[in-house]
Structure formats: structure tokens, C-alpha cells
Short mmCIF file of C-alpha atoms in Angstrom, two decimals:
data_model
loop_
_atom_site.label_atom_id
_atom_site.label_comp_id
_atom_site.label_asym_id
_atom_site.label_seq_id
_atom_site.Cartn_x
_atom_site.Cartn_y
_atom_site.Cartn_z
CA MET A 145 -1.69 -1.71 -13.99
CA ILE A 146 -4.40 -1.61 -11.50
CA ASP A 147 -2.82 0.79 -8.81
CA TRP A 148 0.46 2.67 -9.47
CA ASP A 149 1.53 2.12 -5.81
CA GLU A 150 1.78 -1.56 -6.75
CA SER A 151 4.02 -0.65 -9.66
CA THR A 152 6.29 1.34 -7.37
CA PHE A 153 6.61 -1.62 -4.94
CA ILE A 154 7.60 -3.79 -7.87
CA LEU A 155 10.25 -1.42 -9.05
CA VAL A 156 11.92 -1.17 -5.69
CA GLY A 157 11.37 -4.95 -5.04
CA GLN A 158 13.34 -5.63 -8.37
CA SER A 159 16.02 -3.12 -7.23
CA LEU A 160 16.39 -5.10 -4.03
CA VAL A 161 16.81 -8.30 -6.06
CA ASP A 162 19.45 -6.64 -8.10
CA GLY A 163 21.42 -5.93 -4.94
CA HIS A 164 20.39 -2.37 -3.91
CA LEU A 165 18.94 -1.63 -0.54
CA PRO A 166 15.49 0.26 -0.68
CA TYR A 167 15.95 4.11 -0.94
CA VAL A 168 19.50 3.88 -2.15
CA GLU A 169 18.90 3.48 -5.81
CA LEU A 170 15.19 3.86 -6.03
CA TRP A 171 13.01 5.61 -3.60
CA ASP A 172 9.47 5.84 -2.12
CA ASN A 173 8.27 6.88 1.36
CA LYS A 174 6.95 3.44 2.14
CA PRO A 175 8.60 1.42 4.87
CA PRO A 176 11.20 -1.05 3.70
CA GLY A 177 9.38 -4.28 4.63
CA ALA A 178 6.79 -3.70 1.83
CA PHE A 179 9.55 -3.92 -0.69
CA VAL A 180 10.93 -7.26 0.68
CA ARG A 181 7.85 -9.15 0.00
CA PHE A 182 7.83 -8.08 -3.67
CA ALA A 183 11.57 -8.91 -3.91
CA LEU A 184 11.19 -12.44 -2.56
CA THR A 185 8.19 -12.97 -5.06
CA ILE A 186 10.32 -11.74 -7.95
CA LEU A 187 13.30 -13.81 -6.73
CA VAL A 188 11.27 -16.94 -6.73
CA ALA A 189 8.96 -16.31 -9.71
CA GLY A 190 10.74 -13.86 -11.96
CA ARG A 191 9.34 -10.80 -13.75
CA HIS A 192 5.74 -12.02 -13.96
CA ILE A 193 2.88 -9.81 -12.84
CA ILE A 194 0.73 -12.87 -12.22
CA ALA A 195 3.09 -13.88 -9.54
CA ILE A 196 2.65 -10.62 -7.80
CA ARG A 197 -1.07 -10.97 -8.04
CA LEU A 198 -0.83 -14.40 -6.49
CA LEU A 199 1.16 -13.07 -3.57
CA GLY A 200 -1.90 -10.74 -2.90
CA ALA A 201 -4.37 -13.51 -3.31
CA ALA A 202 -2.37 -15.85 -0.88
CA CYS A 203 -2.35 -13.08 1.57
CA VAL A 204 -6.04 -12.59 1.38
CA LEU A 205 -6.64 -16.27 1.95
CA ALA A 206 -4.35 -16.58 4.85
CA SER A 207 -6.02 -13.59 6.49
CA ALA A 208 -9.31 -15.17 5.82
CA TYR A 209 -8.27 -18.45 7.45
CA LEU A 210 -6.95 -16.67 10.48
CA THR A 211 -10.26 -14.65 10.60
CA PHE A 212 -12.10 -18.12 10.59
CA LEU A 213 -10.11 -19.19 13.64
CA ILE A 214 -10.76 -16.05 15.61
CA GLY A 215 -14.54 -16.09 14.72
CA ARG A 216 -14.87 -19.70 15.58
CA ARG A 217 -13.20 -19.24 18.93
CA LEU A 218 -15.47 -16.30 19.74
CA TRP A 219 -18.85 -17.10 18.31
CA GLY A 220 -18.75 -20.63 16.68
CA SER A 221 -17.81 -22.15 13.35
CA ARG A 222 -20.69 -20.76 11.44
CA ALA A 223 -19.71 -17.16 12.47
CA GLY A 224 -16.10 -17.94 11.63
CA VAL A 225 -16.98 -19.26 8.25
CA LEU A 226 -19.13 -16.18 7.43
CA ALA A 227 -16.42 -13.78 8.62
CA ALA A 228 -13.84 -15.52 6.51
CA VAL A 229 -15.95 -15.45 3.40
CA MET A 230 -16.81 -11.80 3.91
CA SER A 231 -13.22 -10.79 4.51
CA VAL A 232 -12.32 -12.24 1.12
CA VAL A 233 -15.22 -10.74 -0.75
CA PHE A 234 -15.00 -7.31 0.70
CA ALA A 235 -11.19 -7.18 0.60
CA SER A 236 -11.22 -8.05 -3.02
CA LEU A 237 -14.08 -5.58 -3.87
CA ALA A 238 -12.37 -2.65 -2.09
CA PRO A 239 -10.67 0.12 -4.17
CA GLY A 240 -7.24 -1.43 -4.99
CA GLY A 241 -8.33 -4.78 -3.83
CA GLN A 242 -7.47 -6.43 -7.15
CA ALA A 243 -3.80 -5.33 -6.90
CA THR A 244 -1.28 -6.48 -4.33
CA MET A 245 -1.09 -3.68 -1.84
CA THR A 246 0.71 -3.07 1.42
CA GLU A 247 -2.47 -3.24 3.31
CA THR A 248 -3.10 -6.78 1.99
CA LEU A 249 0.48 -7.94 2.92
CA ALA A 250 0.42 -6.34 6.41
CA MET A 251 -2.82 -7.82 7.55
CA VAL A 252 -1.49 -11.38 7.59
CA PRO A 253 0.93 -10.99 10.51
CA VAL A 254 -1.66 -8.77 12.29
CA MET A 255 -4.36 -11.46 12.10
CA ALA A 256 -1.76 -14.17 12.96
CA ALA A 257 -0.91 -12.16 16.15
CA LEU A 258 -4.49 -11.72 17.15
CA ALA A 259 -5.30 -15.38 16.49
CA ILE A 260 -2.47 -16.21 18.99
CA LEU A 261 -3.66 -13.65 21.45
CA ILE A 262 -7.21 -14.92 21.32
CA THR A 263 -6.87 -18.68 21.04
CA CYS A 264 -3.77 -19.36 22.98
CA ARG A 265 -2.78 -19.26 26.64
CA HIS A 266 -0.76 -16.06 27.46
CA GLY A 267 2.75 -16.96 28.30
CA ALA A 268 6.25 -15.85 27.32
CA GLY A 269 6.08 -17.76 24.00
CA THR A 270 2.71 -16.14 23.26
CA GLY A 271 4.05 -12.75 24.11
CA PHE A 272 7.24 -13.21 21.94
CA ALA A 273 5.15 -14.55 18.93
CA ALA A 274 2.63 -11.77 19.31
CA GLY A 275 5.26 -8.99 19.52
CA LEU A 276 7.14 -10.44 16.57
CA LEU A 277 4.06 -10.69 14.24
CA LEU A 278 2.68 -7.17 15.09
CA SER A 279 6.14 -5.76 14.60
CA LEU A 280 6.42 -7.57 11.13
CA ALA A 281 3.26 -5.55 10.09
CA THR A 282 4.89 -2.08 10.95
CA PRO A 283 7.65 -2.29 8.31
CA VAL A 284 4.95 -2.77 5.62
CA ARG A 285 2.33 -0.38 7.00
CA THR A 286 3.83 2.22 9.43
CA ASN A 287 0.31 3.19 10.84
CA LEU A 288 -0.03 -0.36 12.03
CA VAL A 289 2.41 0.46 14.89
CA CYS A 290 -0.77 1.24 16.88
CA PHE A 291 -1.36 -2.57 17.23
CA LEU A 292 1.82 -3.01 19.22
CA LEU A 293 0.27 -0.85 21.99
CA VAL A 294 -2.97 -2.81 21.76
CA GLY A 295 -1.10 -6.12 22.17
CA ILE A 296 0.88 -5.16 25.13
CA ASP A 297 -2.12 -3.76 26.88
CA LEU A 298 -3.96 -7.00 26.35
CA LEU A 299 -1.03 -9.07 27.74
CA ILE A 300 -0.63 -6.92 30.79
CA ARG A 301 -4.47 -6.96 31.60
CA SER A 302 -4.44 -10.84 31.31
CA ALA A 303 -1.97 -11.04 34.19
CA THR A 304 -2.65 -7.91 36.21
CA ARG A 305 -2.58 -9.92 39.69
CA ASP A 306 0.79 -11.57 38.93
CA ARG A 307 3.52 -8.98 38.70
CA ALA A 308 6.23 -11.57 37.83
CA ARG A 309 4.08 -12.93 35.03
CA VAL A 310 3.44 -9.42 33.78
CA ALA A 311 7.16 -8.76 33.69
CA ARG A 312 7.86 -11.93 31.68
CA LEU A 313 5.05 -11.20 29.28
CA VAL A 314 6.33 -7.53 28.66
CA VAL A 315 9.93 -8.62 28.26
CA SER A 316 8.99 -11.48 25.81
CA TYR A 317 6.78 -9.24 23.95
CA ALA A 318 9.36 -6.42 23.64
CA LEU A 319 11.98 -8.89 22.49
CA GLY A 320 9.79 -10.14 19.67
CA ALA A 321 8.81 -6.71 18.73
CA LEU A 322 12.46 -5.53 18.51
CA LEU A 323 13.59 -8.24 16.35
CA PRO A 324 12.21 -6.92 12.93
CA PRO A 325 13.54 -3.36 13.38
CA VAL A 326 16.93 -4.77 14.22
CA LEU A 327 17.02 -7.06 11.11
CA VAL A 328 15.69 -4.20 8.89
CA SER A 329 18.32 -1.80 10.14
CA ALA A 330 21.34 -4.12 10.14
CA PRO A 331 22.12 -3.89 6.41
CA TYR A 332 21.99 -0.08 6.40
CA LEU A 333 24.35 -0.03 9.57
CA VAL A 334 26.79 -2.34 7.89
CA THR A 335 26.91 -0.27 4.65
CA GLY A 336 26.95 3.03 6.31
CA THR A 337 23.62 4.20 4.85
CA TRP A 338 21.64 4.26 7.96
CA ARG A 339 20.76 7.93 7.61
CA ILE A 340 18.93 7.10 4.37
CA LEU A 341 16.87 4.59 6.23
CA VAL A 342 15.84 6.99 8.96
CA GLU A 343 15.20 9.89 6.69
CA SER A 344 13.24 7.86 4.14
CA ALA A 345 11.34 5.48 6.43
CA ILE A 346 10.69 7.79 9.34
CA VAL A 347 11.26 11.53 8.63
CA ALA A 348 9.69 11.72 5.19
CA PRO A 349 6.49 9.72 6.07
CA LEU A 350 6.01 12.03 9.18
CA TYR A 351 6.23 15.06 6.95
CA TYR A 352 4.02 13.58 4.31
CA ALA A 353 1.43 12.82 7.03
CA ASP A 354 0.96 16.58 7.51
CA LEU A 355 -0.06 17.08 3.95
CA GLU A 356 -3.21 17.96 2.17
CA ARG A 357 -6.38 16.81 4.27
CA GLY A 358 -7.10 17.11 7.86
CA ALA A 359 -8.79 14.61 10.13
CA GLY A 360 -12.27 15.74 9.36
CA ALA A 361 -11.80 15.18 5.63
CA ALA A 362 -10.05 11.94 6.18
CA LEU A 363 -13.06 10.69 8.35
CA GLY A 364 -15.55 11.90 5.60
CA ALA A 365 -13.57 9.97 2.93
CA LEU A 366 -13.39 6.87 5.03
CA LEU A 367 -17.16 6.81 5.78
CA ALA A 368 -17.84 7.47 2.14
CA THR A 369 -15.74 4.60 1.01
CA LEU A 370 -17.27 2.20 3.62
CA ALA A 371 -20.78 3.26 2.57
CA GLN A 372 -20.04 2.66 -1.11
CA TYR A 373 -17.96 -0.61 -1.00
CA HIS A 374 -18.58 -2.16 2.39
CA LEU A 375 -22.16 -1.30 3.32
CA ALA A 376 -23.15 -4.97 4.06
CA ILE A 377 -20.29 -5.56 6.60
CA VAL A 378 -20.81 -2.05 8.09
CA ILE A 379 -24.49 -2.93 8.83
CA GLY A 380 -23.24 -6.35 10.12
CA PHE A 381 -20.72 -4.64 12.29
CA LEU A 382 -23.41 -2.36 13.82
CA GLY A 383 -25.75 -5.29 14.35
CA GLY A 384 -22.95 -7.32 15.90
CA THR A 385 -22.19 -4.39 18.25
CA VAL A 386 -25.80 -4.31 19.36
CA LEU A 387 -25.75 -8.18 19.97
CA THR A 388 -22.46 -7.83 21.96
CA ALA A 389 -23.97 -5.20 24.22
CA ARG A 390 -27.15 -6.98 24.89
CA HIS A 391 -25.33 -10.23 25.82
CA TRP A 392 -22.42 -8.54 27.56
CA THR A 393 -23.52 -9.60 31.03
CA THR A 394 -23.78 -13.30 30.09
CA GLN A 395 -20.32 -13.44 28.40
CA ALA A 396 -17.50 -15.04 30.24
CA GLY A 397 -14.54 -12.85 31.49
CA PRO A 398 -12.01 -14.13 28.72
CA GLN A 399 -14.53 -13.70 25.92
CA ARG A 400 -15.29 -10.13 27.04
CA GLY A 401 -11.62 -9.27 26.91
CA GLN A 402 -11.24 -10.93 23.47
CA THR A 403 -14.29 -9.09 22.06
CA LEU A 404 -12.89 -5.78 23.50
CA LEU A 405 -9.58 -6.61 21.66
CA LEU A 406 -11.35 -6.56 18.36
CA TYR A 407 -13.01 -3.32 19.13
CA ALA A 408 -9.69 -1.86 20.23
CA CYS A 409 -8.21 -2.94 16.93
CA VAL A 410 -11.05 -1.25 15.05
CA ALA A 411 -10.49 1.86 16.94
CA ALA A 412 -6.77 1.88 16.53
CA VAL A 413 -6.65 1.32 12.83
CA THR A 414 -9.46 3.85 12.22
CA GLY A 415 -7.61 6.50 14.36
CA SER A 416 -4.47 5.85 12.43
CA MET A 417 -6.14 6.26 9.06
CA ILE A 418 -7.91 9.51 10.24
CA PHE A 419 -5.08 11.15 11.88
CA GLY A 420 -2.30 9.70 9.86
CA GLY A 421 -2.41 12.15 7.06
CA PRO A 422 -4.01 12.01 3.46
CA PHE A 423 -6.55 9.21 3.16
CA TYR A 424 -6.73 6.99 0.15
CA ARG A 425 -9.45 4.65 -0.40
CA HIS A 426 -7.46 1.42 -0.45
CA TYR A 427 -6.63 2.04 3.23
CA VAL A 428 -10.02 0.46 4.09
CA ILE A 429 -8.50 -3.03 3.44
CA GLN A 430 -6.95 -2.65 6.82
CA ILE A 431 -10.19 -2.63 8.63
CA VAL A 432 -12.31 -5.03 6.54
CA VAL A 433 -11.22 -8.17 8.45
CA PHE A 434 -12.33 -6.65 11.77
CA LEU A 435 -15.71 -5.52 10.41
CA ALA A 436 -16.16 -8.94 8.89
CA LEU A 437 -15.47 -10.64 12.17
CA ILE A 438 -18.12 -8.76 14.16
CA SER A 439 -20.45 -9.04 11.03
CA GLY A 440 -20.00 -12.77 11.05
CA HIS A 441 -21.43 -12.79 14.58
CA PHE A 442 -24.46 -10.86 13.54
CA TYR A 443 -25.27 -12.75 10.29
CA SER A 444 -24.67 -16.01 11.99
CA THR A 445 -27.16 -15.13 14.67
CA LEU A 446 -29.78 -14.12 12.06
CA LEU A 447 -29.14 -17.68 10.42
CA ARG A 448 -29.58 -19.48 13.67
CA HIS A 449 -33.01 -17.73 14.04
CA ARG A 450 -33.80 -18.58 10.42
CA HIS A 451 -33.89 -14.96 9.33
CA VAL A 452 -32.62 -15.71 5.85
CA ARG A 453 -34.49 -13.12 3.81
CA PRO A 454 -33.00 -10.10 5.72
CA ILE A 455 -29.54 -11.46 5.11
CA ILE A 456 -30.14 -11.89 1.35
CA VAL A 457 -31.57 -8.28 1.18
CA LEU A 458 -28.59 -6.77 3.22
CA LEU A 459 -25.90 -8.60 1.13
CA ALA A 460 -27.60 -7.77 -2.21
CA VAL A 461 -27.85 -4.03 -1.25
CA GLY A 462 -24.39 -3.94 0.06
CA LEU A 463 -22.76 -5.84 -2.73
CA ALA A 464 -24.67 -4.18 -5.51
CA PHE A 465 -22.34 -1.05 -6.25
CA PRO A 466 -18.80 -2.76 -5.68
CA ALA A 467 -19.85 -5.89 -7.59
CA TRP A 468 -21.09 -3.72 -10.46
CA VAL A 469 -17.96 -1.76 -10.51
CA LEU A 470 -15.75 -4.87 -10.62
CA ALA A 471 -18.04 -6.68 -13.04
CA ALA A 472 -17.84 -3.74 -15.44
CA ALA A 473 -14.05 -3.63 -15.33
CA TYR A 474 -13.76 -7.41 -16.04
CA TRP A 475 -16.35 -7.12 -18.87
CA ASP A 476 -14.25 -4.51 -20.48
CA LEU A 477 -11.14 -6.59 -19.84
CA GLY A 478 -12.81 -9.63 -21.36
CA LYS A 479 -13.80 -7.78 -24.48
CA LYS A 480 -10.49 -6.48 -25.14
CA THR A 481 -8.97 -9.96 -24.59
CA LEU A 482 -11.33 -11.42 -27.15
CA ARG A 483 -10.29 -8.77 -29.64
CA GLY A 484 -6.75 -9.45 -28.86
CA ASP A 485 -6.02 -6.07 -27.43
CA LYS A 486 -3.16 -5.80 -24.81
CA ASP A 487 -3.29 -3.52 -21.87
CA VAL A 488 -1.75 -0.08 -22.51
CA VAL A 489 1.17 -1.00 -20.20
CA TYR A 490 2.16 -3.96 -22.38
CA GLN A 491 1.60 -2.09 -25.50
CA LEU A 492 3.93 0.67 -24.31
CA ALA A 493 6.56 -1.89 -23.26
CA ASP A 494 6.54 -3.59 -26.76
CA TYR A 495 6.95 -0.14 -28.57
CA LEU A 496 9.73 1.09 -26.36
CA ARG A 497 11.64 -2.34 -26.48
CA THR A 498 11.50 -2.03 -30.22
CA GLU A 499 12.38 1.71 -30.49
CA ASN A 500 14.87 1.92 -27.60
CA VAL A 501 17.07 -1.04 -28.22
CA ARG A 502 20.10 0.53 -26.46
CA ARG A 503 17.89 1.04 -23.38
CA GLU A 504 18.56 4.88 -23.17
CA PRO A 505 17.03 6.85 -20.28
CA ILE A 506 13.30 7.34 -20.56
CA TYR A 507 10.85 9.27 -18.43
CA LEU A 508 7.61 7.58 -17.63
CA MET A 509 5.15 10.13 -16.03
CA ASP A 510 2.46 7.38 -15.92
CA HIS A 511 2.38 3.65 -16.50
CA HIS A 512 5.74 3.42 -14.77
CA LEU A 513 5.39 -0.40 -14.54
CA VAL A 514 6.90 -0.23 -18.06
CA TYR A 515 10.38 0.38 -16.52
CA TRP A 516 10.05 -3.27 -15.09
CA LEU A 517 8.66 -4.75 -18.27
CA THR A 518 11.51 -3.19 -20.46
CA GLU A 519 14.35 -3.69 -17.84
CA THR A 520 15.11 0.10 -17.63
CA LYS A 521 15.17 2.41 -14.65
CA PRO A 522 13.69 5.79 -13.69
CA LEU A 523 15.76 8.95 -14.45
CA SER A 524 16.31 9.44 -10.76
CA ARG A 525 15.24 7.76 -7.51
CA VAL A 526 12.77 10.62 -6.86
CA VAL A 527 10.53 9.62 -9.67
CA THR A 528 10.39 5.84 -8.80
CA HIS A 529 6.77 6.89 -8.00
CA PRO A 530 5.97 9.54 -10.53
CA SER A 531 4.01 11.81 -8.30
CA ASN A 532 6.79 12.22 -5.87
CA ILE A 533 8.26 14.96 -8.12
CA VAL A 534 5.53 17.47 -6.85
CA ARG A 535 5.78 16.44 -3.10
CA GLU A 536 8.12 18.96 -1.68
CA SER A 537 7.95 17.50 1.77
CA VAL A 538 9.68 14.40 0.47
CA LEU A 539 11.79 15.87 -2.22
CA GLU A 540 14.49 17.13 0.23
CA VAL A 541 15.13 13.53 1.38
CA ALA A 542 14.94 11.95 -2.03
CA ALA A 543 16.60 14.61 -4.13
CA GLY A 544 18.64 16.77 -1.63
CA PRO A 545 18.41 19.99 0.36
CA GLY A 546 16.61 22.79 -1.14
CA ALA A 547 14.99 20.75 -3.85
CA THR A 548 11.63 22.01 -5.24
CA ARG A 549 9.21 20.51 -7.75
CA GLU A 550 10.40 23.03 -10.34
CA SER A 551 14.09 22.45 -9.87
CA GLU A 552 13.69 18.62 -9.93
CA MET A 553 11.55 18.76 -13.08
CA ALA A 554 14.08 21.01 -14.74
CA ARG A 555 16.91 18.71 -13.58
CA LEU A 556 15.19 15.61 -15.15
CA LEU A 557 14.37 17.26 -18.39
CA GLU A 558 18.02 18.50 -18.72
CA MET A 559 19.09 14.86 -18.90
CA HIS A 560 17.27 14.76 -22.27
CA PRO A 561 15.66 11.29 -21.94
CA LEU A 562 15.12 9.59 -25.28
CA PHE A 563 11.37 9.18 -24.55
CA ILE A 564 8.88 10.91 -22.27
CA VAL A 565 5.50 9.17 -21.75
CA LYS A 566 2.54 10.90 -20.25
CA LYS A 567 -1.25 11.21 -20.41
CA ALA A 568 -2.96 14.25 -21.92
CA ASN A 569 -3.85 15.23 -18.39
CA THR A 570 -1.24 14.37 -15.92
CA TRP A 571 -3.12 15.58 -12.90
CA TYR A 572 -0.19 15.79 -10.31
CA VAL A 573 1.73 17.97 -12.59
CA ASP A 574 -1.14 20.12 -13.95
CA ALA A 575 -2.01 21.20 -10.31
CA HIS A 576 1.25 23.04 -10.21
CA PRO A 577 1.28 25.73 -13.11
CA GLU A 578 5.04 26.51 -12.74
CA THR A 579 6.04 22.82 -13.00
CA LYS A 580 3.64 22.18 -15.89
CA ALA A 581 5.13 25.15 -17.73
CA ILE A 582 8.69 23.83 -17.47
CA LEU A 583 7.42 20.45 -18.83
CA GLU A 584 5.45 21.88 -21.63
CA GLN A 585 8.31 24.17 -22.70
CA ALA A 586 10.64 21.23 -22.91
CA LEU A 587 8.37 19.08 -24.81
CA GLY A 588 7.70 21.82 -27.37
CA ARG A 589 11.26 22.64 -27.78
CA ASP A 590 13.07 19.33 -27.69
CA TYR A 591 10.49 16.55 -28.38
CA GLU A 592 8.00 15.40 -30.99
CA LEU A 593 4.88 13.42 -30.36
CA VAL A 594 5.35 10.10 -32.12
CA ARG A 595 2.72 7.84 -30.82
CA ASN A 596 -0.58 7.88 -28.88
CA ILE A 597 -1.06 4.46 -27.33
CA ARG A 598 -4.59 4.30 -25.91
CA GLY A 599 -4.21 7.79 -24.31
CA ALA A 600 -0.57 7.44 -23.39
CA LEU A 601 1.28 10.13 -25.34
CA VAL A 602 4.81 9.10 -26.35
CA TYR A 603 7.21 11.91 -27.02
CA LYS A 604 10.63 11.27 -28.62
CA ARG A 605 13.69 13.49 -28.50
CA LYS A 606 14.35 15.45 -31.64
CA ALA A 607 17.34 14.32 -33.65
CA ASP A 608 19.06 17.70 -33.21
CA ARG A 609 19.05 17.27 -29.56
CA LEU A 610 20.96 14.05 -29.44
CA SER A 611 24.29 15.74 -28.81
CA GLU A 612 22.88 17.42 -25.78
CA ALA A 613 21.75 14.29 -24.11
CA ARG A 614 23.65 13.18 -21.07
CA PRO A 615 23.26 10.53 -18.48
CA ALA A 616 21.72 11.20 -15.14
CA PRO A 617 24.14 12.02 -12.44
CA PRO A 618 24.99 9.26 -9.84
CA LEU A 619 22.72 8.97 -6.92
CA GLU A 620 24.11 10.68 -3.76
CA VAL A 621 24.60 8.43 -0.85
CA ARG A 622 25.93 10.38 2.13
CA ALA A 623 28.59 8.93 4.40
CA PRO A 624 27.96 8.26 8.18
CA GLY A 625 28.43 11.36 10.16
CA ALA A 626 27.25 13.68 7.34
CA PRO A 627 24.76 16.29 8.59
CA PRO A 628 21.14 15.22 8.17
CA ARG A 629 19.06 16.67 5.43
CA SER A 630 16.16 18.82 6.68
CA ALA A 631 12.64 17.85 5.55
CA ARG A 632 10.47 20.89 5.49
CA GLY A 633 6.95 19.72 5.01
CA GLN A 634 4.98 22.00 2.58
CA PRO A 635 1.46 21.27 1.20
CA GLY A 636 1.88 19.47 -1.99
#
């Protein structure tokens, strides 16, 4: 496991393959489009983590090719090639870049839409395709809805002197943009579970966005991440911006508009990351392609003037830290592979398959990809992503009105799962003493530590507690017309 968000996407994707709509059986506060991509991969390739990783690799390469097309159109083939290569390198070196993340999936339709807007003549077909593609990104990464506004502004400005053409562009763009939401909503409307979709994909993320850190902290974290992992393209972006400003008056009108589009995209996605709630480092994958595009312009200009040495120095300095981090991780992985060691996730899966032949309920507080590998399921939809149990802003949507982290932890432990797996320090629970106390009391009373698998502590239910075990209650799916659950956002 590289990133536990990826594990959550896999679990919900598998649930979708098994015939359950996202949020109904398993739950997370990500939009439903993220799970569809994983479900399709599992449907085609089966339960193989390599297939999931190949999905991410294919998306990175597709984004790189589209980056090349845009860079070639704006600044020539050399700039396009450099931008494409840098987009692959720096997306892969980003935190979480080795896993298949929603940011990786979402950038393909975004870059495809931008390639159409920049390289094609603006007509009704272009408007429809751009609206469709940008809208396809939103059900994967909700914050990318900002690109819809950028796209429609560009289309309108491209035909400001022809009102009839503006109207055709806006209508075609709107039709394309509406199609994905309609397709996503249709299954929920047919099955009468549309409230679950609204509360899970819209209400819960909005309240979650109010948690933890403010815009200042998010901006600081973003800049620190860029400085650590993307210094070379940040410098290239700044250099490309200087070049753009210097040659602004010599650029043709269309090229100015296309260049401004890139900067509008940078501003839009940066703003969505800063003001969209808690910031996590893998979010920077959304901005890498834009920085790489403008960096490609800068580095290609240096090459054209035979300034090779500064390029080597800048790339060496910028790549030193992220390359060292990634190389160290792969070096450690290589040594373990040569020794015949399996990753802790696979060791846990092997152990639980052997010791839990009847597939009784288990509770994985870490390494929850093991559910998928052992063909078991979380105790409740709340803990599809383990840390959701302490996020009270989303608990009322996933668990029910009035749910708290303490009540949900107590409810899960009252189900007496056969095994509980956790690390010695489970940070998201340890941060809440009352919840931690409930867990520790249950572990001390009802469980015994039977195995330590590379830091993963495996607790097994004591034999005298077998008679008390009972299955988890069925998931509540409210009927149409039932009163909506409130979602009171509280710091979590």
C-alpha cells in the first residue's frame, strides 16, 4: 500500500463491481466518478493491484501526450516534448505519485479539454466536447469544477462580436457539461437512493472542507510541497512567466488568449486547493502539468540559446530531494524482495485468510487493502476509509443523525469482530482521548494480541467472548421523501 486513499477507492470500486452503488454499501466522501474508474479496471483485470497501478500509469502518459500537443501548439515541438517529459517525471515524484490517485485520473479529461480549446477552432462541436470533458473531471475531483467556469469564459471571449455564435457555444458547452451529472444521478434516481448521493457527494464534502486548516496554512503547505518536490518546474514556471511578459506585445492575439488560459487554469486550481479545505501533498499533482507546460517554454528557450549548463544545474537541484526519496523507497523494496519478504499488507492477508476461514467480520484500522485481498468487507460503511470514524462532520451522513466518534467506535466494538488490526500508534484515534479509551478498554477486556506483523498488531477475540459476537446491523438506506440528515461540521 502506498496511499490509503487508493485502498479506499479500490474497496468502493469492488463494491460497485459487486452491484452496489457508491455510498450505499461502502462510503467515502469522494465523488462517485473516482470509483467508476477503479471498478472498470477491476472488472476487466480482476483483483490485481498491478492493474490499478497500470491505470494510473496510463493516465500519466495520456496527460503527458496532451501536454505535448498543447506545448507544441504554443511554443514548438521542443517545448512540447520537454513539458511532456517533465509532467511525467514530476507527477511520478510527487507525494502519492506512485499510487493511482483521483488527481491522476482527473487530469486526463482536463488536459483533453484544454487541448481541444487550444488547438481546435471554436464551434458547437468544440464547445460540447470541452464541456463534456471538463465535466467528466468534476465527478472525480470536485474542486475541478472551477475549470468549467474557465472554459466557458474562454469560449465566450472567442466570439464576443457574434452574439449568435456565443449563444451556440454556450448552449453546446452547457449540454456537454450536463451530460456526466445526469448519467451519474440516473442510477440513484431509479433506485430511490438519490438523497444518499446528494448528502455523500455534495453535503459531506462541503462540511469536510471547513475542517482543520485555513487558507493561510493550506497555502504554506502547498508552497512547501512545491519547493521540496517540484522546485525545477517552479523555477521553470517563473522563468516562463518572465519570457511571456517580455514577448507579450509580439504574440498574436490567439496565442495570447491561449497562454492566458493556462495561467487561468493555474490560478483556478491553486485557489481551489487553498480555499477548498484541508490540504494534502498529493493535491499538487493537479498543478504539475500546467507548471510543466510553462517550464517547457522556459527550458526550450534556454536550449535554443545553447544554455545547457544552467538547465543541468536547475534540474539537478530540483530533482535531488524527490529522486532521493523515491530511490530510497525502491532500494528498500528491492532489498526486501531479494530476501523474499512480502509487503505487510500481503503478509496480513495471508495470515487472516488462514486464521479466518469462515470470513467472520474483522476491523482493519490500518492496511485496509487487506479487505480486498481477503474478500471481506468493513464492519460498516463508515470505516471504508478507517479515519472517517473520527470525522464527525461526515459521520452524520455515513452513520446517522447524532453519530459521534465515540458512539461509532463503541458500536463497532460491540459487534465483536474476530480480529482487530492496528498500528501501535493509530494517529487518527490517538488524537481523541475519549475514542482511544473506548478502543483500549475493549482490546484489554475482549481481545488478546496474537501477532505482530511488521508493526501491524493483530488482536484476536478471546474464546469466552464468542457467544457475545453478533453480525453488523444492515446498512440504512432511506426511502425517497425521508427527511434529510443534517451534517453539522465540527473540527475533526
